[in-house]
XYZ file of C-alpha atoms in Angstrom:
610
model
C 64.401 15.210 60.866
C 65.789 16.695 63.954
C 69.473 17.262 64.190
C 70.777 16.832 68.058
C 73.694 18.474 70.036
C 75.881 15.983 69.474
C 75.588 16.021 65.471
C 76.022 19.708 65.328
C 79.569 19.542 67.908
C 80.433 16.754 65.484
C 79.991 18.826 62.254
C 81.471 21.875 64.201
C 84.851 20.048 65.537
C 85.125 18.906 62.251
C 85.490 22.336 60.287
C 87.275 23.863 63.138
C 89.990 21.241 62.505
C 89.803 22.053 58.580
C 89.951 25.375 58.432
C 92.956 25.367 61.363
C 94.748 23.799 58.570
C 94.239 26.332 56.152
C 95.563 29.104 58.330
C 98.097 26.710 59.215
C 99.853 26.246 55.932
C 98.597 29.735 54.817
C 102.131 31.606 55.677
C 104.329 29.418 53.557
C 101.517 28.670 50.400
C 101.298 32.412 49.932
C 105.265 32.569 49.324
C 104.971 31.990 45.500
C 102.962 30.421 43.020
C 104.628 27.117 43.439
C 104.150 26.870 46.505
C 100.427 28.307 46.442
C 99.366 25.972 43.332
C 102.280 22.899 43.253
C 103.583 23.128 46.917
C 106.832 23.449 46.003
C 106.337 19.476 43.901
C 107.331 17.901 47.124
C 104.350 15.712 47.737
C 104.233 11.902 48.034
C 102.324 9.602 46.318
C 100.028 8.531 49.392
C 98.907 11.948 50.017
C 98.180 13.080 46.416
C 96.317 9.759 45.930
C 94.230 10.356 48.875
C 93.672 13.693 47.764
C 92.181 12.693 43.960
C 90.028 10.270 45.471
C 88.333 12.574 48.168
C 88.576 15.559 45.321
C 86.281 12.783 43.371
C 83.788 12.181 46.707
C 81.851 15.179 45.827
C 78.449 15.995 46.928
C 77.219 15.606 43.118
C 78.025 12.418 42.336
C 76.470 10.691 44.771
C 73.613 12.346 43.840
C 74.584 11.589 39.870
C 74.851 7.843 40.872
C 71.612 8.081 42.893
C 69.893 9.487 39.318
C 71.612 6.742 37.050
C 70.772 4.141 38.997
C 66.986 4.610 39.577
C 66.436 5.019 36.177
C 69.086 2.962 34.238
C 70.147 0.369 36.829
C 73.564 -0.277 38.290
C 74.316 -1.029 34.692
C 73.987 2.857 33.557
C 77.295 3.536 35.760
C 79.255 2.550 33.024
C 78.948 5.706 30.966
C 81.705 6.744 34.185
C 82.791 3.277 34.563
C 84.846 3.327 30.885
C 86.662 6.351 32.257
C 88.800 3.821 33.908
C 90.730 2.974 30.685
C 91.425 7.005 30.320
C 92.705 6.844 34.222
C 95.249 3.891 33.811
C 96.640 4.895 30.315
C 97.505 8.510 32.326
C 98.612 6.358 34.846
C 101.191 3.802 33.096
C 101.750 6.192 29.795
C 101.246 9.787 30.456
C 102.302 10.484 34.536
C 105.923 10.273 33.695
C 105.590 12.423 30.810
C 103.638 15.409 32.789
C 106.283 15.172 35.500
C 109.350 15.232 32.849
C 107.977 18.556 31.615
C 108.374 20.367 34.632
C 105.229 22.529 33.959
C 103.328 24.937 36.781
C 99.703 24.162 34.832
C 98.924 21.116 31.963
C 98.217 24.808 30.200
C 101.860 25.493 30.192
C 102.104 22.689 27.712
C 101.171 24.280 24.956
C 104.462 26.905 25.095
C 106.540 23.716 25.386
C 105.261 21.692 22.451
C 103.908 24.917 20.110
C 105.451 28.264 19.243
C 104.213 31.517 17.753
C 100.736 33.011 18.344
C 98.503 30.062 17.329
C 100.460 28.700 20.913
C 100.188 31.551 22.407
C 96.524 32.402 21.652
C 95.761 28.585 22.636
C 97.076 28.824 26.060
C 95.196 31.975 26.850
C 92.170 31.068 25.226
C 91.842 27.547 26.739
C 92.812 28.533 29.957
C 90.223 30.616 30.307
C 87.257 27.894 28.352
C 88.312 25.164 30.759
C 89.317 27.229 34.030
C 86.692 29.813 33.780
C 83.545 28.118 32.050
C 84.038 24.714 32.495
C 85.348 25.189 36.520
C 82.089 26.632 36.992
C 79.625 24.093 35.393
C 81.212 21.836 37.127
C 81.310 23.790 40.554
C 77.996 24.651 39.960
C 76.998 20.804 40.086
C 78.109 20.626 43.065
C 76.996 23.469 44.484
C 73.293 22.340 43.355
C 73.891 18.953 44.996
C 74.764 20.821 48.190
C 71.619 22.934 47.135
C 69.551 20.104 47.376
C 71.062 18.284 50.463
C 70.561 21.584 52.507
C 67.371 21.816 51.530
C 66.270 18.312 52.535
C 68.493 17.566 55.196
C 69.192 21.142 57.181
C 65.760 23.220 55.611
C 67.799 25.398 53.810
C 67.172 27.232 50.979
C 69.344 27.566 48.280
C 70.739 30.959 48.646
C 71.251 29.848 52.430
C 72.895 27.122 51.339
C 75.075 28.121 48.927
C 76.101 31.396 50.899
C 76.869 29.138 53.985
C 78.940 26.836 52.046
C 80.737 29.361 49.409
C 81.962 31.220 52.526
C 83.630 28.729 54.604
C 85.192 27.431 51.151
C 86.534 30.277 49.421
C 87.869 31.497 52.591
C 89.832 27.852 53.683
C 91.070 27.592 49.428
C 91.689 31.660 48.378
C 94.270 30.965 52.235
C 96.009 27.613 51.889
C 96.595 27.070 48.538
C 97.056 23.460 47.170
C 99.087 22.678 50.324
C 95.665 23.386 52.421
C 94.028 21.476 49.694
C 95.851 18.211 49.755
C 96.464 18.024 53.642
C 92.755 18.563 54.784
C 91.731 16.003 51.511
C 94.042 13.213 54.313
C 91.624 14.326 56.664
C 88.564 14.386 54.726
C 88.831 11.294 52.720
C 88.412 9.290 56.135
C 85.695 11.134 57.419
C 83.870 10.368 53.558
C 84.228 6.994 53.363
C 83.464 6.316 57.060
C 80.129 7.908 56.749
C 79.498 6.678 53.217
C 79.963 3.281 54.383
C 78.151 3.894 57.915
C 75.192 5.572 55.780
C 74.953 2.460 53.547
C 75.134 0.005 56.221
C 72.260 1.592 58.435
C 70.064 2.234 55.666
C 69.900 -1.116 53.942
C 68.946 -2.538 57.342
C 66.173 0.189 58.255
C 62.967 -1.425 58.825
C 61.376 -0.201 55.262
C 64.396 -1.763 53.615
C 64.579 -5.018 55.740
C 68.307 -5.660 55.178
C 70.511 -6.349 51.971
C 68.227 -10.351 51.187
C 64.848 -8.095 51.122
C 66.400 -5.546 49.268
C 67.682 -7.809 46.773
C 64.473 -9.479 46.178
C 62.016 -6.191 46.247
C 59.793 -5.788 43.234
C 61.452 -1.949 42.810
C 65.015 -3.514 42.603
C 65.163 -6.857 41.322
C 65.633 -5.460 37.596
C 68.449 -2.393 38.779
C 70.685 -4.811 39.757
C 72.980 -6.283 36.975
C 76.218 -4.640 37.003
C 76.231 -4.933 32.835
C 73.172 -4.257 30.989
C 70.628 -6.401 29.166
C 72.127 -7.770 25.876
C 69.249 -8.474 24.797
C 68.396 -4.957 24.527
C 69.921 -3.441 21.397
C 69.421 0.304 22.087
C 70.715 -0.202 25.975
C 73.575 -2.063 25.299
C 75.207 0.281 22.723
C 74.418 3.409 24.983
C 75.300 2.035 28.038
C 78.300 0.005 27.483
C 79.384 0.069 24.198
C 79.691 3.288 23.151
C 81.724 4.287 26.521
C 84.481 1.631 26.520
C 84.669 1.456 22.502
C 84.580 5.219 21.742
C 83.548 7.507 24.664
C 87.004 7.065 26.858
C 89.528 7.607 24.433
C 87.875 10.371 22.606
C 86.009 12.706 25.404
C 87.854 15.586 27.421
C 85.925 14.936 31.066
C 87.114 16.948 33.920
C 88.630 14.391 35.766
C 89.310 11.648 33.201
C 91.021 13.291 30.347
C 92.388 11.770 27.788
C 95.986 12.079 27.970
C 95.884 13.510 31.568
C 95.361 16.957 32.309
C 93.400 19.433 34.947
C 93.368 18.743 38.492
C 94.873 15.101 37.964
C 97.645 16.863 35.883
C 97.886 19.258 38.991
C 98.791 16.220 41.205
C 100.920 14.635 39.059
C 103.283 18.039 38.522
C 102.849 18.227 42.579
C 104.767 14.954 42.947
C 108.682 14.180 44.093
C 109.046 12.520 40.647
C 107.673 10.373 38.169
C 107.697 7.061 40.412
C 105.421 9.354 42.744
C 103.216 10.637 39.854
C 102.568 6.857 38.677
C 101.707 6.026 41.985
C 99.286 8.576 43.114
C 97.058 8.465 40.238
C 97.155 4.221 40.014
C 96.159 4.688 44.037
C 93.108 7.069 43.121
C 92.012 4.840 39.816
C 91.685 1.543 42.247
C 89.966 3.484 44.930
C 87.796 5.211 42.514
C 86.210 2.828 40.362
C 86.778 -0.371 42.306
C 85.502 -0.007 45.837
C 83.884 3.284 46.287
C 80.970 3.308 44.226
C 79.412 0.698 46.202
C 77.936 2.597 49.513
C 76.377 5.266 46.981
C 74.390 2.062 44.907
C 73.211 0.120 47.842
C 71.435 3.808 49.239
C 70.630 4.332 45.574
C 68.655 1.100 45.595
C 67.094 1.035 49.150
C 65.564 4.489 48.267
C 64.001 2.674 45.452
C 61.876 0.867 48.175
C 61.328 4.021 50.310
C 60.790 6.296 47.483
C 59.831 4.629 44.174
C 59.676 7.473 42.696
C 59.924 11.493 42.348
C 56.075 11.946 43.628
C 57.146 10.138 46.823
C 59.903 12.255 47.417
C 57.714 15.287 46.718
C 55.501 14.353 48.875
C 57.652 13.410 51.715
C 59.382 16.704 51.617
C 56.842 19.483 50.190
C 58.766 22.535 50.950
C 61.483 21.669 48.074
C 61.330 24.103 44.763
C 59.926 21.810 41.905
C 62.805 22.907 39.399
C 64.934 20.832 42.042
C 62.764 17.880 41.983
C 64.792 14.709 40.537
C 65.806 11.128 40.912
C 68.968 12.339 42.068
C 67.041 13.886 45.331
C 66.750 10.343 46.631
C 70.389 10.302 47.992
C 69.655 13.015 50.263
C 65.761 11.848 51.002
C 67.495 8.852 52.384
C 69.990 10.272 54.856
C 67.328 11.795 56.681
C 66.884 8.572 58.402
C 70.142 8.231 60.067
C 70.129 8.499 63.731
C 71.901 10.468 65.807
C 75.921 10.861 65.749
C 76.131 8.885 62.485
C 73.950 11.820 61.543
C 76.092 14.214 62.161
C 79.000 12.023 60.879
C 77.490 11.708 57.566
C 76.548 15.590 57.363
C 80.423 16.631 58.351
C 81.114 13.557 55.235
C 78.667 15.241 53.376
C 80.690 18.929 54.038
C 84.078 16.882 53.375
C 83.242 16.181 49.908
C 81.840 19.536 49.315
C 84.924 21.389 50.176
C 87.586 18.930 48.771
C 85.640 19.175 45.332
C 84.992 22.676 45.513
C 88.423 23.806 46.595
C 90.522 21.621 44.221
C 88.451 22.748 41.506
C 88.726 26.441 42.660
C 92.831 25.981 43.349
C 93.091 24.129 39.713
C 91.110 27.394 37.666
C 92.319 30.097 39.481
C 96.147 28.474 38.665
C 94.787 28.581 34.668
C 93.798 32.354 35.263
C 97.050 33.589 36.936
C 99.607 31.547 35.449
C 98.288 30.890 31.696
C 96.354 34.138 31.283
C 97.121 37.153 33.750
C 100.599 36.340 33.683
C 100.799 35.381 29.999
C 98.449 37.726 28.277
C 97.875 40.740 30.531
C 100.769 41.313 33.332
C 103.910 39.452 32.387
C 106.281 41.129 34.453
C 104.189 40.630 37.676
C 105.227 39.996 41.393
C 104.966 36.401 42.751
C 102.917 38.466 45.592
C 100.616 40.017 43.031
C 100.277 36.630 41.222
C 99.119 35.350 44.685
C 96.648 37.910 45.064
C 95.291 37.402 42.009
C 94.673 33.940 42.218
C 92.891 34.304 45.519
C 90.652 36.978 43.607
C 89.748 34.478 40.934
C 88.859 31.947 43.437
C 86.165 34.118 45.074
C 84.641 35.017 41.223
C 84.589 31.671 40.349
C 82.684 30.523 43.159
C 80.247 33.430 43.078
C 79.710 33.025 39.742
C 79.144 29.107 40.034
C 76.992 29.136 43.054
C 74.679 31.939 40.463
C 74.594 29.000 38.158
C 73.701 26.376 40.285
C 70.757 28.235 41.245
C 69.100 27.825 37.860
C 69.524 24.259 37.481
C 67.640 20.869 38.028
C 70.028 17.811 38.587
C 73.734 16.678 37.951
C 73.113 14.404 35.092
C 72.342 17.583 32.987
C 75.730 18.526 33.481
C 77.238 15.338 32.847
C 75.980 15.322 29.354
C 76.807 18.776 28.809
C 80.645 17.864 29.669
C 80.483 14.847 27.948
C 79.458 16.347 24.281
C 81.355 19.624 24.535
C 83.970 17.247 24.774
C 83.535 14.772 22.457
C 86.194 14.217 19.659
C 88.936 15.980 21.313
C 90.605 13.207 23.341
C 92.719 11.730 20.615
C 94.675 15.251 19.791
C 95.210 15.180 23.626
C 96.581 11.587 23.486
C 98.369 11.954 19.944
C 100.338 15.043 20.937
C 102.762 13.423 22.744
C 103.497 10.580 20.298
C 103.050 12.041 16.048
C 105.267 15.160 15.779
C 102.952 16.762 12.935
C 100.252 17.750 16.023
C 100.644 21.373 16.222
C 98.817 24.503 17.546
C 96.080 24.468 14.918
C 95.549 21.012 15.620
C 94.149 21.506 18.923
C 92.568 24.911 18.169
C 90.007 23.283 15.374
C 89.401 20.360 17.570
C 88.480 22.224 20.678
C 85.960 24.698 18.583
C 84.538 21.898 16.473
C 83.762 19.647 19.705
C 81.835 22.592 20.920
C 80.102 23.735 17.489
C 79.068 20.449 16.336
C 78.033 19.208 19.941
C 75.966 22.457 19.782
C 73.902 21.816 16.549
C 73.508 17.952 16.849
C 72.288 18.084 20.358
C 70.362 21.670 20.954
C 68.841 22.793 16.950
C 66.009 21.294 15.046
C 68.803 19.174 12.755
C 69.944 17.387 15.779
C 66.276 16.749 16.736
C 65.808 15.483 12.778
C 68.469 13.453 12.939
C 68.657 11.712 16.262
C 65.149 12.477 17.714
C 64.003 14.165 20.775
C 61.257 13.815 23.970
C 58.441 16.281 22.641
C 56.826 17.934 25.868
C 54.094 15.376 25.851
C 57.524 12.851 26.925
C 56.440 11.123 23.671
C 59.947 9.514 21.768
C 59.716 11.494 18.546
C 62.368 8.722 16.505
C 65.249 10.307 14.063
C 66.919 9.242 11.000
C 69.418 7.500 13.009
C 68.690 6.070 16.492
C 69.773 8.270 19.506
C 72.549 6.468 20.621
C 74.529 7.320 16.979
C 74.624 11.501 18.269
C 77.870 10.728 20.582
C 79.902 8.732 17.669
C 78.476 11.623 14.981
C 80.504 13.956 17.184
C 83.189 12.097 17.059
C 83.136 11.639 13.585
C 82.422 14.841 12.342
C 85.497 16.803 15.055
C 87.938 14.065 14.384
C 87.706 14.996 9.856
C 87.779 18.633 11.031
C 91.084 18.195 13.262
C 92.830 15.816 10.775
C 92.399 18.509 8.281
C 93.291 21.254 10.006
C 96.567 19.890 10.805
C 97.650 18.448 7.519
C 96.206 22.292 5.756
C 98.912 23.805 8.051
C 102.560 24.151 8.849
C 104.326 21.258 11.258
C 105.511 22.981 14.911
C 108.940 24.657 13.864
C 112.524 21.878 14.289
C 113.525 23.730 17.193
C 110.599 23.835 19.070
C 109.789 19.955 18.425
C 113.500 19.009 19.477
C 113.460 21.052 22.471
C 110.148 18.946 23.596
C 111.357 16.031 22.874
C 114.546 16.780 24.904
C 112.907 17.272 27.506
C 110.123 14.900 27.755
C 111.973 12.180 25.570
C 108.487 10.195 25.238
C 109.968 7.644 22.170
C 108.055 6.106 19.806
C 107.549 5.450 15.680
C 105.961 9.404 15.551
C 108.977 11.424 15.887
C 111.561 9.146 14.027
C 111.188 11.867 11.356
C 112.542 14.452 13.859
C 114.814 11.854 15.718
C 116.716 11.489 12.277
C 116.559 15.211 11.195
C 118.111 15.925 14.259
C 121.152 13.237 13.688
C 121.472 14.376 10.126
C 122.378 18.053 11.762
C 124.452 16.812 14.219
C 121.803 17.697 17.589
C 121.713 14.817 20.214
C 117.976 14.746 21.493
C 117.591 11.744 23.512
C 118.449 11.330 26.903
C 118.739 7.884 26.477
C 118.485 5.095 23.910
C 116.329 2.963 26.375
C 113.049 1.025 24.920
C 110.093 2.427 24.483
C 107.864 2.255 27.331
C 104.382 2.830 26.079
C 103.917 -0.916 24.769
C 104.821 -1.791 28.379
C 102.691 0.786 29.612
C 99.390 -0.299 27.731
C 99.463 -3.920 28.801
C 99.866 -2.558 32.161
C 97.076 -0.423 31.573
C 95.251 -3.585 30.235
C 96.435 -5.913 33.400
C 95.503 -2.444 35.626
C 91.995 -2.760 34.069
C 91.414 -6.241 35.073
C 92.234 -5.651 38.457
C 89.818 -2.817 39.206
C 87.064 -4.267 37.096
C 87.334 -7.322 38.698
C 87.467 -5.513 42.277
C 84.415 -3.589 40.961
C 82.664 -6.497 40.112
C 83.849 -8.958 42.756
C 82.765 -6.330 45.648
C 79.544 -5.999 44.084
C 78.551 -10.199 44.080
C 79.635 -10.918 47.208
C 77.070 -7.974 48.512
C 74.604 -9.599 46.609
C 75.578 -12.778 47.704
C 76.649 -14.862 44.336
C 79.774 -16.236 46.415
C 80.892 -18.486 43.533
C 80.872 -15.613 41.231
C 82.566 -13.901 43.781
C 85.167 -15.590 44.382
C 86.214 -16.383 40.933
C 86.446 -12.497 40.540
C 88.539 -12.078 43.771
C 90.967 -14.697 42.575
C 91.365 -12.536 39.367
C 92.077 -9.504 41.155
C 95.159 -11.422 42.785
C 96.498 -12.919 39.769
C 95.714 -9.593 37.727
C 97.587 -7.819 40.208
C 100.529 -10.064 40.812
C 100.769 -9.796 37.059
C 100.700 -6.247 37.058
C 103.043 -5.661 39.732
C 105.846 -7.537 37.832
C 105.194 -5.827 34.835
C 105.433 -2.336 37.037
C 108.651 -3.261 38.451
C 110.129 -3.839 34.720
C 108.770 -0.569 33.815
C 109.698 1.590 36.961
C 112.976 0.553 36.462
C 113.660 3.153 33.273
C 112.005 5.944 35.553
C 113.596 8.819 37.874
């Protein structure tokens, strides 16, 4: 693969531009740390939602979607797909109650809802697990997708590749702040999907691929294409679809689709003009996300099933790459080597837009969990907004240093996944409870968040996990468990759900004043703090705002509607590619009435907002 003049002024105009930005908006985001992590919450729906969405492009998960899809079929996307349900309960329930609180960080919740030092100690503590080590697995993902792209597409290796890209990053993200963030994500979200869709479209039609009818019908292919899995295949259905939309979304903290709403989606939300804007941005970034972008990622997925049928091929097309970076996933970037000229380019400069978006939201969002939840809170309390600054733009640096080290000692992205995935497990219902049932407090969240990791820990990487659930011996012979392998994730569940419904019945409720002060504020209603509601009366302290109905029963069959809509989209987009018109049809004609539907339930709802 050669790459011409005109690809590399493409790729170069293109980061000139990006990095102008920066040192554009860099004055004013260095000002304070609302400006430098919230931009002063003065941004509109439209450019937050654009900004989740290309945050979400990423140079890993094409390559994650490349993996699942070569070896489980489109159907395996659904251990991502279920998210959705966790996006449009944030979306309808939760948006309007991040934005009431008025918080720098989702962090800074835990001083509003808790008191004392279990709060205290949580805030610190966490902010560090999820903005220190869990920032960096997941930057290092996508630094080891950009790993393997420069080492396939450019010749790279992966010091080169991570030094090159690091660089240009840290510097445009430790100088604009969020505001550089969200403005270049405009930019870059147009440049991603123009070359994800040009990528698709060209390489479906190459020669070896014959267009989307021989594609379709190839002997590699035929069985990877059902967008739900094989029903009558026990062990797949449960793991692939089951499990996700019955247990996985509502119970799993996944950067990105948290339970309840939090991170870099929390980080938007605070961002907005107000809760109207908040609703909007994230609805904008669930429909983009799950309904229409996937697609351009499957379609190269499964035409590099014809090209390269499997890991050997890719090997042997490109022999220079280190074997502990061999993988399915390797296909996405095999593939791209086949563009011509100027969509090339276009694709590479994509490629580089969803690398810095990712990396520089993610580096913005933990370095805002280090300044303002534990230098500020635990070390330097009284310091300068100009020292906070500095700070910040210190811990962006470390964290990408640190994550780019990491990414050098991995294989692929799915590993990652799963490691997210169980650490998380069992947490998501404090996250979603805490709101609604006044007896969450402090300790609640503290035993949930060590038993996640603890018991994810023993079931998945010690001989009693192995016992239990069985394991791959290094033959790759299925060594069966007690109980088949799809019953770990539940077991995780299970077993951190007891432990957190102890802990917070064996300790003290949050103290009266602390729980009417949150509820002042965020007024989110509801059957779980009727106990405090009418303490409160009985001492003579007005806590509501207003004595409007609750919202969240309106909210979930919005949610519900909301889920229709995108599924449907999903799906519909998906048959008329293949060409099942009728199907298709029938599915677009849901999305309509789904979303007329939904729109007059939203304009009910919006009406009680800000």
């Amino acid at each position: 693969m050669e790459i011409s003049t005109l690809d590399y002024s493409i790729i170069f105009i293109f980061f000139s531009i990006v990095l102008g930005i920066g040192i554009y908006v860099s004055k004013k985001s260095g000002l304070n740390t609302s400006e430098y992590f919230l931009s002063g919450r003065t941004m509109p729906w439209w450019l937050l939602g654009f900004s989740m969405v290309t945050t979400t492009f990423s140079t890993d998960t094409p390559n994650l979607v490349t993996d699942i899809v070569r070896n489980n079929g489109v159907s395996g996307n659904w251990v991502w797909w279920a998210f959705l349900l966790t996006g449009l309960l944030t979306v309808f329930v939760y948006a309007k109650l991040w934005r009431r609180s008025n918080v720098l960080t989702d962090m800074e919740f835990y001083t509003l809802r808790y008191e004392g030092k279990p709060a205290r100690f949580l805030r610190g503590f966490r902010s560090l697990y999820l903005g220190l080590v869990f920032n960096i697995i997941t930057l290092a993902a996508v630094n080891l997708a950009a790993i393997k792209i420069g080492g396939i597409m450019l010749g790279l290796s992966p010091l080169e590749t991570v030094l090159i890209g690091g660089i240009i990053t840290v510097i445009f993200s430790a100088v604009g702040g969020f505001k550089g963030v969200v403005y270049t994500d405009f930019l870059l979200f147009f440049v991603a999907i123009v070359g994800a869709i040009g990528a698709a479209y060209y390489l479906v039609n190459i020669p070896e691929v014959g267009g989307i009818s021989n594609l379709i019908a190839h002997e590699n292919v035929a069985g990877k294409l059902s967008i739900l899995p094989d029903f009558s295949d026990t062990e797949a259905l449960l793991s692939i679809l089951i499990i996700p939309l019955a247990v996985q979304w509502w119970s799993s903290w996944y950067p990105g689709s948290e339970p309840g709403g939090g991170g870099y989606i929390a980080q938007r939300m605070l961002a907005a003009k107000n809760e109207n804007h908040a609703i909007a941005s994230t609805f904008f970034f669930n429909i983009m996300h799950y309904g229409l972008r996937p697609w351009p990622w499957i379609l190269v997925a499964l035409a590099s099933l014809v090209v390269f049928p499997d890991i050997a091929s890719i090997h042997e097309a490109f022999p220079n790459i280190e074997e502990s970076k061999l993988g399915h996933d390797l296909a996405y970037s095999a593939m791209l080597t086949k563009l011509p000229s100027g969509l090339l380019g276009l694709v590479l400069a994509s490629l580089g837009a969803a690398y810095m978006s990712t990396i520089s939201t993610q580096l913005n969002w933990g370095s805002s969990y280090i300044v303002n939840d534990f230098y500020k809170q635990q070390i330097r309390p009284k310091a300068s907004e100009k020292e906070l600054v500095a700070v910040g733009r210190t811990a962006t640096v470390l964290l990408m240093v640190l994550s780019a080290v990491m990414a050098l000692s991995l294989t692929n992205a799915k590993q990652l996944f799963d490691i997210l995935l169980m650490f998380g497990a069992g947490t998501g219902l404090v996250y979603i409870l805490r709101w609604f049932w006044w007896r969450i407090n402090a300790w609640s969240e503290i035993s949930v968040m060590f038993a996640a990791a603890i018991t994810s820990l023993v079931l998945t990487y010690t001989s009693l996990g192995d016992t239990l659930f069985g394991f791959v011996n290094e033959s790759g012979i299925i060594i069966e468990g007690i109980f088949p392998s799809w019953a770990r994730f539940p077991m995780i569940v299970l077993v951190t759900s007891l432990v957190w419904v102890l802990a917070t019945f064996a300790s003290k409720p949050e103290d009266k004043t602390i729980l009417n002060s949150f509820y002042k504020k965020t007024t989110p209603g509801g059957p779980g703090w009727n106990k405090v509601l009418d303490d409160a009366k009985a001492e003579g302290i007005d806590i509501e705002k207003s004595h409007e109905k609750w919202s969240v029963p309106s909210g979930i069959l919005a949610m519900i509607l909301g889920c229709i809509l995108v599924y449907s989209c999903m799906f519909a987009t998906g048959n008329w590619i293949y060409g099942n018109y009728p199907l298709a049809i029938g599915l677009t004609v849901t999305v309509v009435v789904s979303g007329l539907l939904l729109a007059k339930v939203w304009n009910n709802m919006k009406d009680t907002l800000l």
